[in-house]
JSON list of C-alpha atoms in Angstrom, two decimals:
[
{"chain": "A", "resi": 1, "resn": "MET", "atom": "CA", "xyz": [95.88, 106.21, 108.25]},
{"chain": "A", "resi": 2, "resn": "THR", "atom": "CA", "xyz": [96.20, 103.52, 110.85]},
{"chain": "A", "resi": 3, "resn": "ARG", "atom": "CA", "xyz": [98.71, 100.93, 110.18]},
{"chain": "A", "resi": 4, "resn": "PHE", "atom": "CA", "xyz": [97.27, 97.33, 110.39]},
{"chain": "A", "resi": 5, "resn": "GLY", "atom": "CA", "xyz": [99.35, 95.04, 112.60]},
{"chain": "A", "resi": 6, "resn": "SER", "atom": "CA", "xyz": [98.89, 91.45, 113.49]},
{"chain": "A", "resi": 7, "resn": "GLY", "atom": "CA", "xyz": [101.17, 88.79, 114.78]},
{"chain": "A", "resi": 8, "resn": "PHE", "atom": "CA", "xyz": [101.14, 87.25, 111.14]},
{"chain": "A", "resi": 9, "resn": "THR", "atom": "CA", "xyz": [102.06, 90.65, 109.71]},
{"chain": "A", "resi": 10, "resn": "CYS", "atom": "CA", "xyz": [104.98, 90.88, 112.14]},
{"chain": "A", "resi": 11, "resn": "TRP", "atom": "CA", "xyz": [106.01, 87.22, 111.32]},
{"chain": "A", "resi": 12, "resn": "ILE", "atom": "CA", "xyz": [106.07, 88.24, 107.60]},
{"chain": "A", "resi": 13, "resn": "GLU", "atom": "CA", "xyz": [108.11, 91.45, 108.26]},
{"chain": "A", "resi": 14, "resn": "GLN", "atom": "CA", "xyz": [110.81, 89.70, 110.43]},
{"chain": "A", "resi": 15, "resn": "ARG", "atom": "CA", "xyz": [111.43, 87.31, 107.61]},
{"chain": "A", "resi": 16, "resn": "LEU", "atom": "CA", "xyz": [111.35, 89.48, 104.53]},
{"chain": "A", "resi": 17, "resn": "LEU", "atom": "CA", "xyz": [114.23, 88.73, 102.18]},
{"chain": "A", "resi": 18, "resn": "ARG", "atom": "CA", "xyz": [114.06, 92.50, 101.13]},
{"chain": "A", "resi": 19, "resn": "GLU", "atom": "CA", "xyz": [115.25, 95.19, 103.41]},
{"chain": "A", "resi": 20, "resn": "ASP", "atom": "CA", "xyz": [112.13, 97.31, 102.79]},
{"chain": "A", "resi": 21, "resn": "ARG", "atom": "CA", "xyz": [108.62, 96.66, 104.14]},
{"chain": "A", "resi": 22, "resn": "ASP", "atom": "CA", "xyz": [105.98, 97.75, 101.85]},
{"chain": "A", "resi": 23, "resn": "ASP", "atom": "CA", "xyz": [102.12, 98.07, 101.99]},
{"chain": "A", "resi": 24, "resn": "LEU", "atom": "CA", "xyz": [101.85, 94.64, 100.41]},
{"chain": "A", "resi": 25, "resn": "THR", "atom": "CA", "xyz": [102.84, 93.02, 103.78]},
{"chain": "A", "resi": 26, "resn": "GLU", "atom": "CA", "xyz": [100.09, 94.96, 105.62]},
{"chain": "A", "resi": 27, "resn": "ALA", "atom": "CA", "xyz": [97.54, 94.04, 102.81]},
{"chain": "A", "resi": 28, "resn": "ILE", "atom": "CA", "xyz": [98.53, 90.31, 103.10]},
{"chain": "A", "resi": 29, "resn": "GLY", "atom": "CA", "xyz": [98.10, 90.33, 106.91]},
{"chain": "A", "resi": 30, "resn": "PHE", "atom": "CA", "xyz": [94.74, 92.33, 106.80]},
{"chain": "A", "resi": 31, "resn": "LEU", "atom": "CA", "xyz": [93.30, 90.11, 104.01]},
{"chain": "A", "resi": 32, "resn": "ALA", "atom": "CA", "xyz": [94.44, 86.87, 105.80]},
{"chain": "A", "resi": 33, "resn": "ARG", "atom": "CA", "xyz": [92.71, 88.10, 108.95]},
{"chain": "A", "resi": 34, "resn": "THR", "atom": "CA", "xyz": [89.41, 89.10, 107.19]},
{"chain": "A", "resi": 35, "resn": "GLU", "atom": "CA", "xyz": [89.29, 86.72, 104.30]},
{"chain": "A", "resi": 36, "resn": "GLY", "atom": "CA", "xyz": [91.56, 83.70, 105.09]},
{"chain": "A", "resi": 37, "resn": "LEU", "atom": "CA", "xyz": [94.79, 82.48, 103.71]},
{"chain": "A", "resi": 38, "resn": "SER", "atom": "CA", "xyz": [94.78, 80.83, 100.37]},
{"chain": "A", "resi": 39, "resn": "LEU", "atom": "CA", "xyz": [97.42, 78.30, 99.49]},
{"chain": "A", "resi": 40, "resn": "ASP", "atom": "CA", "xyz": [98.51, 80.57, 96.59]},
{"chain": "A", "resi": 41, "resn": "VAL", "atom": "CA", "xyz": [99.05, 83.54, 98.90]},
{"chain": "A", "resi": 42, "resn": "ALA", "atom": "CA", "xyz": [100.86, 81.29, 101.47]},
{"chain": "A", "resi": 43, "resn": "GLU", "atom": "CA", "xyz": [103.22, 80.17, 98.75]},
{"chain": "A", "resi": 44, "resn": "HIS", "atom": "CA", "xyz": [103.86, 83.78, 97.72]},
{"chain": "A", "resi": 45, "resn": "VAL", "atom": "CA", "xyz": [104.54, 84.69, 101.28]},
{"chain": "A", "resi": 46, "resn": "ALA", "atom": "CA", "xyz": [106.80, 81.81, 101.48]},
{"chain": "A", "resi": 47, "resn": "THR", "atom": "CA", "xyz": [108.82, 83.03, 98.49]},
{"chain": "A", "resi": 48, "resn": "MET", "atom": "CA", "xyz": [108.91, 86.57, 99.94]},
{"chain": "A", "resi": 49, "resn": "THR", "atom": "CA", "xyz": [110.26, 85.28, 103.36]},
{"chain": "A", "resi": 50, "resn": "GLY", "atom": "CA", "xyz": [112.47, 82.37, 102.26]},
{"chain": "A", "resi": 51, "resn": "THR", "atom": "CA", "xyz": [110.26, 79.96, 104.24]},
{"chain": "A", "resi": 52, "resn": "THR", "atom": "CA", "xyz": [107.94, 77.15, 103.24]},
{"chain": "A", "resi": 53, "resn": "ALA", "atom": "CA", "xyz": [104.06, 77.43, 102.70]},
{"chain": "A", "resi": 54, "resn": "SER", "atom": "CA", "xyz": [103.64, 75.07, 105.75]},
{"chain": "A", "resi": 55, "resn": "ASP", "atom": "CA", "xyz": [105.65, 77.55, 107.84]},
{"chain": "A", "resi": 56, "resn": "VAL", "atom": "CA", "xyz": [103.43, 80.45, 106.65]},
{"chain": "A", "resi": 57, "resn": "ILE", "atom": "CA", "xyz": [100.26, 78.61, 107.35]},
{"chain": "A", "resi": 58, "resn": "ALA", "atom": "CA", "xyz": [101.49, 77.59, 110.74]},
{"chain": "A", "resi": 59, "resn": "ALA", "atom": "CA", "xyz": [102.23, 81.12, 111.61]},
{"chain": "A", "resi": 60, "resn": "TYR", "atom": "CA", "xyz": [98.90, 82.27, 110.19]},
{"chain": "A", "resi": 61, "resn": "LYS", "atom": "CA", "xyz": [97.06, 79.72, 112.30]},
{"chain": "A", "resi": 62, "resn": "ALA", "atom": "CA", "xyz": [99.02, 80.47, 115.43]},
{"chain": "A", "resi": 63, "resn": "ASP", "atom": "CA", "xyz": [98.20, 84.25, 115.14]},
{"chain": "A", "resi": 64, "resn": "ASN", "atom": "CA", "xyz": [94.52, 83.50, 114.46]},
{"chain": "A", "resi": 65, "resn": "SER", "atom": "CA", "xyz": [94.35, 81.27, 117.54]},
{"chain": "A", "resi": 66, "resn": "LYS", "atom": "CA", "xyz": [95.95, 83.98, 119.74]},
{"chain": "A", "resi": 67, "resn": "TRP", "atom": "CA", "xyz": [93.72, 86.72, 118.35]},
{"chain": "A", "resi": 68, "resn": "ALA", "atom": "CA", "xyz": [90.64, 84.49, 118.91]},
{"chain": "A", "resi": 69, "resn": "GLY", "atom": "CA", "xyz": [91.61, 83.99, 122.55]},
{"chain": "A", "resi": 70, "resn": "THR", "atom": "CA", "xyz": [92.09, 87.66, 123.04]},
{"chain": "A", "resi": 71, "resn": "GLN", "atom": "CA", "xyz": [88.77, 88.38, 121.49]},
{"chain": "A", "resi": 72, "resn": "ALA", "atom": "CA", "xyz": [87.04, 85.85, 123.66]},
{"chain": "A", "resi": 73, "resn": "THR", "atom": "CA", "xyz": [88.63, 87.32, 126.81]},
{"chain": "A", "resi": 74, "resn": "LEU", "atom": "CA", "xyz": [87.58, 90.83, 125.71]},
{"chain": "A", "resi": 75, "resn": "ASP", "atom": "CA", "xyz": [84.07, 89.62, 124.95]},
{"chain": "A", "resi": 76, "resn": "ARG", "atom": "CA", "xyz": [83.51, 88.20, 128.44]},
{"chain": "A", "resi": 77, "resn": "PRO", "atom": "CA", "xyz": [80.45, 89.92, 130.08]},
{"chain": "A", "resi": 78, "resn": "ASP", "atom": "CA", "xyz": [82.14, 90.05, 133.44]},
{"chain": "A", "resi": 79, "resn": "LEU", "atom": "CA", "xyz": [85.03, 92.05, 132.01]},
{"chain": "A", "resi": 80, "resn": "ALA", "atom": "CA", "xyz": [82.59, 94.47, 130.37]},
{"chain": "A", "resi": 81, "resn": "ALA", "atom": "CA", "xyz": [80.87, 94.91, 133.75]},
{"chain": "A", "resi": 82, "resn": "LEU", "atom": "CA", "xyz": [84.23, 95.57, 135.40]},
{"chain": "A", "resi": 83, "resn": "ASP", "atom": "CA", "xyz": [85.25, 98.12, 132.74]},
{"chain": "A", "resi": 84, "resn": "ASP", "atom": "CA", "xyz": [81.92, 99.90, 133.28]},
{"chain": "A", "resi": 85, "resn": "HIS", "atom": "CA", "xyz": [82.43, 99.87, 137.19]},
{"chain": "A", "resi": 86, "resn": "ARG", "atom": "CA", "xyz": [86.00, 101.35, 136.68]},
{"chain": "A", "resi": 87, "resn": "ASP", "atom": "CA", "xyz": [84.57, 104.06, 134.44]},
{"chain": "A", "resi": 88, "resn": "THR", "atom": "CA", "xyz": [82.01, 104.91, 137.26]},
{"chain": "A", "resi": 89, "resn": "ILE", "atom": "CA", "xyz": [84.70, 104.90, 139.92]},
{"chain": "A", "resi": 90, "resn": "ALA", "atom": "CA", "xyz": [86.97, 107.13, 137.76]},
{"chain": "A", "resi": 91, "resn": "THR", "atom": "CA", "xyz": [84.03, 109.58, 137.00]},
{"chain": "A", "resi": 92, "resn": "CYS", "atom": "CA", "xyz": [83.18, 109.78, 140.74]},
{"chain": "A", "resi": 93, "resn": "HIS", "atom": "CA", "xyz": [86.89, 110.16, 141.76]},
{"chain": "A", "resi": 94, "resn": "TYR", "atom": "CA", "xyz": [87.67, 112.90, 139.33]},
{"chain": "A", "resi": 95, "resn": "GLN", "atom": "CA", "xyz": [84.49, 114.86, 140.00]},
{"chain": "A", "resi": 96, "resn": "GLY", "atom": "CA", "xyz": [84.91, 114.86, 143.78]}
]
């Protein structure tokens, strides 16, 4: 099974009051990325991490902004063309 990791998940893990990391941390990070972060969950994470709900929401928003920027960069057509070109060069280089 692949571990889900995000900046938000790492932020939670770095602040956990408990020594052990459990699957709940990954689940919260995954659900926050795919479904959004409710105030109830933000308050729960704040309790888990000894922070405030506003700290949690700020970390969540910062991670989403970074992720969206990365996705926008990866979705650029010129980068897809460059990647295809590199694949062609690599194929020609290794065959020849």
